[in-house]
Amino acid sequence: MDIHVDPQFTPEEGPLTDTRAIKRRLLDCMVHVVGRDPDDATERDWFYALAYLLRGILGERLMSTARAQHRVGARRVYYLSMEYLIGRRLHKTLLDLGMTETVRDVLSELGVDIDAVAGIEFDAALGNGGLGRLAACFLDSLATHGYPGYAYGIRYEFGMFTQRVEQGQQVEQPENWLRYGNPWEFERPGAIYPVRFGGRLVRAKEESGVERPRWVDTDDVIAMAFDMPISGYRSTAVTNLRLWAARSSRDLDLKNFNEGNYIEAVRDKTVSENLSKVLYPNDATEQGQQLRLRQEYFFVSASIQDILSRYAKAHGDLAELADHIAIQLNDTHPALAIPELMRLLVDVHGMPWRQAWEITGKVFSYTNHTLLPEALETWPIHMLESILPRHLDIVFQINEEFLKRVHTIAPGDVGFLRRTSLIEDHSRRVRMAHLAIVGSRKVNGVAELHADILKTQTFPDFDRLYPEKFIGITNGITHRRWLTQANPELSALVTDHVGEGWKRDLTVIEGLVEKADDPEFHQRFRSIKLRNKERLASVIDSRLGLHVDPAAMFDVQIKRIHEYKRQLLNLLHVISRYNDLRDGKGDDLLPRVVIISGKAAPGYFMAKLVIRLVNDVAQAINNDKAIGERLKVVFIPDYNVSAAELIIPASDLSEQISTAGTEASGTGNMKLALNGSLTIGTLDGANIEILEEVGAENIFIFGLEADGVEDLRVRGYDPWKYYQKDPGLKRVIDMIGEGFFSPDDPSRYQPLVESLLKGGDRYFLLADYASYLACQRRVDEAFRDSDEWTRKAILNVAHMGKFSSDRAIHGYARDVWDIAPIRP
């Protein structure tokens, strides 16, 4: 290869679609950054050269964005989240910059395949489920529309875990996504902050006579920043994601080292750096809980210190802090940011308590993501006292002043005081959701039903205290990732008929409604779906050694494994269907491939047992020659963004079957519907709003509604009656409990059976079973008519305009953050 590398080359040279200029820049990165001769470069080398080139472009735009915002004194939102499930970046960044075809041509000239290069990239292991994916979608929308935003998280070295399946069981392995380095990030060794733990409080009076506590004798960890610029679609604005890595304040104890105590010599370094090793360390033990608490505080302390440092450079006077910044707490994990800001304002900057609290209450807002009481985070007082004594002291003071206010509103109502207190009396724990509510100006649910339940069931007392505080902003997804990138053929078909405008404004996609009865459009739509199914079938065959028929219905449930999400209900239907086929009663049942994917938390025994049952059921059904291609069950291991991009475009049926009143919103339902998958689901979360948008005739709804669930719970739910009354249900449960699917260990699934029959069936599987089966029969009938099914699928795509993360971000910007777009 004849290479000319210009030593005077500057990144600004040449437009982004100039093939010659991009080729020159790419070769420059290969030689000067990667340090390889292009003639000897591997696909990995080309990936890194290209990623460094794109990082440079994003870095320039990040600087331009920051300058433009600083020039006008823009009010900015800071987004705090423990997770960012951003996926692979190469194709998405090329798409955003409009460089895909240019780079494809350049690499082709160099004899390199762009798809092979993109396949080298690891998914960034910075998240696990919907919480992290939502945060990633929001970053895309902030950048696309030029909102002044800045995000903070943790740079997890090993993510959550890589999931393998061995003998049907989930096995966790480190998710070593950084083994070759991360070419998208900028290391910022100048952006470091001390984070303090332990120690004790000393109270002393100042010369003014004011008594101030001093936090002394602490163990310190250093937080160092890594910046990842996040692009928006065809936008010159760039949003920054700043991630914190833990570094020891004492790298090496030279005395111990010289005495031969090599392990002890690096003990402090090892312990300190554990804070950013993994996402959500297993909290089944006291040590695991302490690590998680330390991790949460490490993240918020570094972030709040950085926010104040950035503010001081731009504005100076902390009294005006709330006029210039908003901070969004993505669930309760960052709730310690509230006492941390108070600590910094009062202890470090000497601000009076009342003024600091007034500012804090105007700065923060809180997004709630869970309706399950046990999932509302709490921390033991003894643990906070040991690890964060000053913050516990601040929480106590916040609570004392808050309860004084409560007492004036409900004098003598001891029950009201106990229910709203930040401290849970009987367990002596701090309620982090209560802290987040009291310390925030706005609290939002993430779907209409969710927001209503928050006000009427989960936090009714707080709604009484702060009726103006609670609002609803339905979640959304970035259609640029989940349709334009994940399903390029369908994206092109949409563009052919409604133009390019839908990529920045998803409501434009409603123009597809007029194509719902167009035979030619039907044929193109079905052909695209079939090719996506063939692609997934090929991957299933190559990775799992299982042949599935792309002509069969692909019935998909992809989400975190949890009892309330009811993967077990899905399996009850699968086994019932299997029994009908074995009994010769399934002549009206069309061939179906049931696809399940998701991870269970390492310490969540029941969820991991469900995964094992999925695989045992799959083993039995897939090897039953009498069933053949009429029913297959597939568990796809290690679900992540890249897996979702493969599965979602291939789905025919989207399983959204959580118990009504338990799912805050869900976003998988939106992604699947946007790709033409019909929903079977309960009236839960955003399913309700999808029903309103697509129409009752284009969705399959079953089961109890949230009010019905609560009513049945109050009246006394007896799952045993359903079990005894329905012979088909009894047969299915007995097969699970008596070892039909685990002949080597007949009692293996007794815990699941007992949770249904003796444990009260907490998530009402048996109550919804008959309705679910009847609904699945309607699904079979509808799928038999391919024209009508295609019509329904097209209308689902056409009516997804509401569910864009752009719409959600516009809502936050207007109703919560009070920020406006600014273009560089």
mmCIF file of C-alpha atoms in Angstrom, residues 94-309:
data_model
loop_
_atom_site.group_PDB
_atom_site.id
_atom_site.type_symbol
_atom_site.label_atom_id
_atom_site.label_comp_id
_atom_site.label_asym_id
_atom_site.label_seq_id
_atom_site.Cartn_x
_atom_site.Cartn_y
_atom_site.Cartn_z
ATOM 1 C CA LEU A 94 -20.910 7.057 11.806
ATOM 2 C CA LEU A 95 -24.685 7.253 11.393
ATOM 3 C CA ASP A 96 -24.894 10.397 13.516
ATOM 4 C CA LEU A 97 -22.083 12.113 11.630
ATOM 5 C CA GLY A 98 -23.409 11.084 8.218
ATOM 6 C CA MET A 99 -20.157 9.245 7.473
ATOM 7 C CA THR A 100 -21.303 5.631 7.042
ATOM 8 C CA GLU A 101 -21.034 5.373 3.269
ATOM 9 C CA THR A 102 -17.877 7.499 3.097
ATOM 10 C CA VAL A 103 -16.072 5.283 5.597
ATOM 11 C CA ARG A 104 -17.412 2.141 3.928
ATOM 12 C CA ASP A 105 -15.901 3.308 0.640
ATOM 13 C CA VAL A 106 -12.599 4.276 2.274
ATOM 14 C CA LEU A 107 -12.216 0.928 4.016
ATOM 15 C CA SER A 108 -13.204 -0.905 0.837
ATOM 16 C CA GLU A 109 -10.426 0.891 -1.027
ATOM 17 C CA LEU A 110 -8.063 -0.309 1.689
ATOM 18 C CA GLY A 111 -9.343 -3.882 1.373
ATOM 19 C CA VAL A 112 -11.149 -3.821 4.726
ATOM 20 C CA ASP A 113 -14.764 -4.799 5.493
ATOM 21 C CA ILE A 114 -16.537 -2.213 7.671
ATOM 22 C CA ASP A 115 -18.862 -4.789 9.244
ATOM 23 C CA ALA A 116 -15.941 -7.006 10.251
ATOM 24 C CA VAL A 117 -14.244 -3.966 11.798
ATOM 25 C CA ALA A 118 -17.418 -2.985 13.679
ATOM 26 C CA GLY A 119 -17.759 -6.540 14.959
ATOM 27 C CA ILE A 120 -14.481 -6.150 16.852
ATOM 28 C CA GLU A 121 -16.004 -3.659 19.283
ATOM 29 C CA PHE A 122 -17.152 -4.755 22.743
ATOM 30 C CA ASP A 123 -20.409 -3.503 24.200
ATOM 31 C CA ALA A 124 -19.485 -0.966 26.872
ATOM 32 C CA ALA A 125 -20.203 -2.755 30.162
ATOM 33 C CA LEU A 126 -21.698 0.256 31.894
ATOM 34 C CA GLY A 127 -25.223 -0.982 32.536
ATOM 35 C CA ASN A 128 -27.566 -3.918 32.863
ATOM 36 C CA GLY A 129 -31.186 -3.224 31.975
ATOM 37 C CA GLY A 130 -33.838 -0.668 31.173
ATOM 38 C CA LEU A 131 -32.490 1.944 33.589
ATOM 39 C CA GLY A 132 -29.156 2.084 31.782
ATOM 40 C CA ARG A 133 -30.624 1.875 28.302
ATOM 41 C CA LEU A 134 -33.027 4.732 29.082
ATOM 42 C CA ALA A 135 -30.092 6.867 30.243
ATOM 43 C CA ALA A 136 -28.241 6.116 26.996
ATOM 44 C CA CYS A 137 -31.303 7.050 24.917
ATOM 45 C CA PHE A 138 -31.598 10.306 26.842
ATOM 46 C CA LEU A 139 -27.969 11.206 26.081
ATOM 47 C CA ASP A 140 -28.670 10.675 22.375
ATOM 48 C CA SER A 141 -31.719 12.953 22.519
ATOM 49 C CA LEU A 142 -29.919 15.654 24.523
ATOM 50 C CA ALA A 143 -27.166 15.780 21.897
ATOM 51 C CA THR A 144 -29.512 15.513 18.910
ATOM 52 C CA HIS A 145 -31.539 18.523 20.027
ATOM 53 C CA GLY A 146 -28.694 20.571 21.460
ATOM 54 C CA TYR A 147 -29.783 20.704 25.102
ATOM 55 C CA PRO A 148 -27.040 21.708 27.570
ATOM 56 C CA GLY A 149 -26.544 18.410 29.349
ATOM 57 C CA TYR A 150 -23.735 16.602 31.105
ATOM 58 C CA ALA A 151 -23.890 13.059 32.481
ATOM 59 C CA TYR A 152 -22.041 11.278 35.270
ATOM 60 C CA GLY A 153 -21.519 7.595 36.027
ATOM 61 C CA ILE A 154 -18.913 5.012 37.005
ATOM 62 C CA ARG A 155 -16.299 3.524 34.690
ATOM 63 C CA TYR A 156 -16.869 -0.115 35.650
ATOM 64 C CA GLU A 157 -13.810 -2.157 34.844
ATOM 65 C CA PHE A 158 -15.741 -5.417 34.548
ATOM 66 C CA GLY A 159 -19.331 -4.293 34.143
ATOM 67 C CA MET A 160 -21.982 -6.526 35.681
ATOM 68 C CA PHE A 161 -20.979 -9.906 34.253
ATOM 69 C CA THR A 162 -20.810 -11.933 31.074
ATOM 70 C CA GLN A 163 -23.479 -14.611 31.194
ATOM 71 C CA ARG A 164 -22.681 -18.145 30.136
ATOM 72 C CA VAL A 165 -24.992 -21.127 30.357
ATOM 73 C CA GLU A 166 -23.471 -24.349 31.608
ATOM 74 C CA GLN A 167 -25.728 -27.385 32.139
ATOM 75 C CA GLY A 168 -28.670 -25.041 31.851
ATOM 76 C CA GLN A 169 -27.479 -22.727 34.615
ATOM 77 C CA GLN A 170 -26.366 -19.124 34.504
ATOM 78 C CA VAL A 171 -22.652 -18.763 35.168
ATOM 79 C CA GLU A 172 -21.227 -15.292 35.717
ATOM 80 C CA GLN A 173 -17.827 -14.303 34.375
ATOM 81 C CA PRO A 174 -16.087 -10.908 34.402
ATOM 82 C CA GLU A 175 -17.144 -8.663 31.536
ATOM 83 C CA ASN A 176 -13.666 -7.551 30.571
ATOM 84 C CA TRP A 177 -14.654 -4.921 28.016
ATOM 85 C CA LEU A 178 -11.564 -2.809 28.703
ATOM 86 C CA ARG A 179 -9.000 -5.505 28.003
ATOM 87 C CA TYR A 180 -7.832 -3.691 24.846
ATOM 88 C CA GLY A 181 -8.573 -0.186 26.127
ATOM 89 C CA ASN A 182 -11.465 2.115 25.282
ATOM 90 C CA PRO A 183 -10.729 4.273 22.224
ATOM 91 C CA TRP A 184 -13.833 6.427 22.761
ATOM 92 C CA GLU A 185 -12.691 7.985 26.030
ATOM 93 C CA PHE A 186 -10.395 10.791 27.075
ATOM 94 C CA GLU A 187 -8.532 10.160 30.320
ATOM 95 C CA ARG A 188 -8.593 13.274 32.505
ATOM 96 C CA PRO A 189 -5.834 12.940 35.137
ATOM 97 C CA GLY A 190 -6.326 16.623 35.954
ATOM 98 C CA ALA A 191 -9.932 16.011 37.000
ATOM 99 C CA ILE A 192 -9.481 14.172 40.287
ATOM 100 C CA TYR A 193 -11.293 14.494 43.593
ATOM 101 C CA PRO A 194 -10.844 12.954 47.030
ATOM 102 C CA VAL A 195 -13.775 10.855 48.249
ATOM 103 C CA ARG A 196 -13.884 10.274 52.012
ATOM 104 C CA PHE A 197 -15.102 7.299 54.002
ATOM 105 C CA GLY A 198 -15.258 6.307 57.661
ATOM 106 C CA GLY A 199 -13.688 8.550 60.253
ATOM 107 C CA ARG A 200 -15.605 10.361 62.979
ATOM 108 C CA LEU A 201 -17.342 13.640 63.713
ATOM 109 C CA VAL A 202 -15.815 16.278 65.976
ATOM 110 C CA ARG A 203 -18.012 19.178 67.018
ATOM 111 C CA ALA A 204 -16.400 22.504 67.770
ATOM 112 C CA LYS A 205 -17.574 26.105 67.978
ATOM 113 C CA GLU A 206 -16.192 28.642 65.549
ATOM 114 C CA GLU A 207 -15.295 32.216 66.511
ATOM 115 C CA SER A 208 -18.788 33.262 65.469
ATOM 116 C CA GLY A 209 -20.216 30.918 68.081
ATOM 117 C CA VAL A 210 -21.736 28.584 65.479
ATOM 118 C CA GLU A 211 -21.065 24.926 66.185
ATOM 119 C CA ARG A 212 -19.932 23.063 63.098
ATOM 120 C CA PRO A 213 -19.144 19.367 62.899
ATOM 121 C CA ARG A 214 -15.802 18.380 61.407
ATOM 122 C CA TRP A 215 -15.392 15.058 59.651
ATOM 123 C CA VAL A 216 -11.917 13.790 60.548
ATOM 124 C CA ASP A 217 -9.685 10.713 60.397
ATOM 125 C CA THR A 218 -11.210 9.550 57.115
ATOM 126 C CA ASP A 219 -9.932 6.992 54.633
ATOM 127 C CA ASP A 220 -9.727 8.692 51.245
ATOM 128 C CA VAL A 221 -10.088 7.341 47.725
ATOM 129 C CA ILE A 222 -9.278 9.319 44.589
ATOM 130 C CA ALA A 223 -11.882 9.620 41.814
ATOM 131 C CA MET A 224 -10.372 10.209 38.371
ATOM 132 C CA ALA A 225 -12.443 11.264 35.370
ATOM 133 C CA PHE A 226 -12.746 9.655 31.960
ATOM 134 C CA ASP A 227 -14.810 11.553 29.367
ATOM 135 C CA MET A 228 -16.819 9.925 26.594
ATOM 136 C CA PRO A 229 -18.294 12.423 24.087
ATOM 137 C CA ILE A 230 -21.757 11.277 22.936
ATOM 138 C CA SER A 231 -22.951 12.269 19.472
ATOM 139 C CA GLY A 232 -26.453 13.217 18.388
ATOM 140 C CA TYR A 233 -28.100 12.563 15.051
ATOM 141 C CA ARG A 234 -26.936 15.084 12.431
ATOM 142 C CA SER A 235 -26.172 17.513 15.253
ATOM 143 C CA THR A 236 -23.097 19.634 15.830
ATOM 144 C CA ALA A 237 -23.823 19.472 19.578
ATOM 145 C CA VAL A 238 -22.154 16.767 21.661
ATOM 146 C CA THR A 239 -23.066 15.615 25.178
ATOM 147 C CA ASN A 240 -20.352 14.501 27.576
ATOM 148 C CA LEU A 241 -20.530 11.369 29.703
ATOM 149 C CA ARG A 242 -18.010 11.671 32.536
ATOM 150 C CA LEU A 243 -17.189 8.359 34.216
ATOM 151 C CA TRP A 244 -15.290 7.986 37.488
ATOM 152 C CA ALA A 245 -12.604 5.402 38.152
ATOM 153 C CA ALA A 246 -11.376 4.738 41.683
ATOM 154 C CA ARG A 247 -7.710 5.212 42.419
ATOM 155 C CA SER A 248 -5.946 4.677 45.726
ATOM 156 C CA SER A 249 -4.569 7.659 47.571
ATOM 157 C CA ARG A 250 -1.713 5.362 48.678
ATOM 158 C CA ASP A 251 -0.517 3.209 45.789
ATOM 159 C CA LEU A 252 2.272 1.312 47.523
ATOM 160 C CA ASP A 253 3.296 0.822 51.149
ATOM 161 C CA LEU A 254 7.043 0.799 50.532
ATOM 162 C CA LYS A 255 7.868 -0.298 54.090
ATOM 163 C CA ASN A 256 5.740 -3.457 53.790
ATOM 164 C CA PHE A 257 7.071 -4.089 50.309
ATOM 165 C CA ASN A 258 10.695 -3.888 51.405
ATOM 166 C CA GLU A 259 9.950 -6.252 54.290
ATOM 167 C CA GLY A 260 8.531 -8.794 51.849
ATOM 168 C CA ASN A 261 4.842 -8.226 52.723
ATOM 169 C CA TYR A 262 3.945 -7.798 49.070
ATOM 170 C CA ILE A 263 0.204 -8.396 49.399
ATOM 171 C CA GLU A 264 -0.126 -6.035 52.345
ATOM 172 C CA ALA A 265 1.952 -3.460 50.448
ATOM 173 C CA VAL A 266 -0.789 -3.038 47.809
ATOM 174 C CA ARG A 267 -3.763 -3.754 50.065
ATOM 175 C CA ASP A 268 -4.980 -0.136 50.175
ATOM 176 C CA LYS A 269 -4.756 0.158 46.411
ATOM 177 C CA THR A 270 -6.724 -3.050 45.864
ATOM 178 C CA VAL A 271 -9.455 -2.176 48.346
ATOM 179 C CA SER A 272 -9.822 1.372 47.005
ATOM 180 C CA GLU A 273 -10.038 0.363 43.364
ATOM 181 C CA ASN A 274 -12.727 -2.250 44.070
ATOM 182 C CA LEU A 275 -15.180 0.662 44.047
ATOM 183 C CA SER A 276 -15.224 0.835 40.249
ATOM 184 C CA LYS A 277 -14.660 -2.840 39.454
ATOM 185 C CA VAL A 278 -18.217 -4.109 38.920
ATOM 186 C CA LEU A 279 -21.764 -2.846 38.541
ATOM 187 C CA TYR A 280 -24.082 -3.796 41.408
ATOM 188 C CA PRO A 281 -21.843 -6.043 43.505
ATOM 189 C CA ASN A 282 -23.749 -8.943 45.047
ATOM 190 C CA ASP A 283 -25.402 -7.525 48.173
ATOM 191 C CA ALA A 284 -26.342 -10.873 49.711
ATOM 192 C CA THR A 285 -23.612 -10.309 52.317
ATOM 193 C CA GLU A 286 -22.819 -7.443 54.669
ATOM 194 C CA GLN A 287 -19.553 -6.877 52.802
ATOM 195 C CA GLY A 288 -21.397 -6.709 49.493
ATOM 196 C CA GLN A 289 -23.866 -4.179 50.890
ATOM 197 C CA GLN A 290 -21.025 -2.032 52.206
ATOM 198 C CA LEU A 291 -19.293 -2.114 48.833
ATOM 199 C CA ARG A 292 -22.488 -1.055 47.065
ATOM 200 C CA LEU A 293 -23.027 1.827 49.495
ATOM 201 C CA ARG A 294 -19.422 2.939 49.083
ATOM 202 C CA GLN A 295 -19.792 2.708 45.328
ATOM 203 C CA GLU A 296 -22.890 4.885 45.278
ATOM 204 C CA TYR A 297 -21.297 7.521 47.471
ATOM 205 C CA PHE A 298 -18.029 7.456 45.511
ATOM 206 C CA PHE A 299 -19.977 8.220 42.351
ATOM 207 C CA VAL A 300 -22.075 11.070 43.747
ATOM 208 C CA SER A 301 -19.315 12.688 45.764
ATOM 209 C CA ALA A 302 -16.991 12.957 42.791
ATOM 210 C CA SER A 303 -19.856 14.192 40.599
ATOM 211 C CA ILE A 304 -21.097 16.879 42.991
ATOM 212 C CA GLN A 305 -17.550 18.102 43.627
ATOM 213 C CA ASP A 306 -17.021 18.338 39.878
ATOM 214 C CA ILE A 307 -20.324 20.151 39.328
ATOM 215 C CA LEU A 308 -19.400 22.766 41.941
ATOM 216 C CA SER A 309 -15.906 23.135 40.512
#
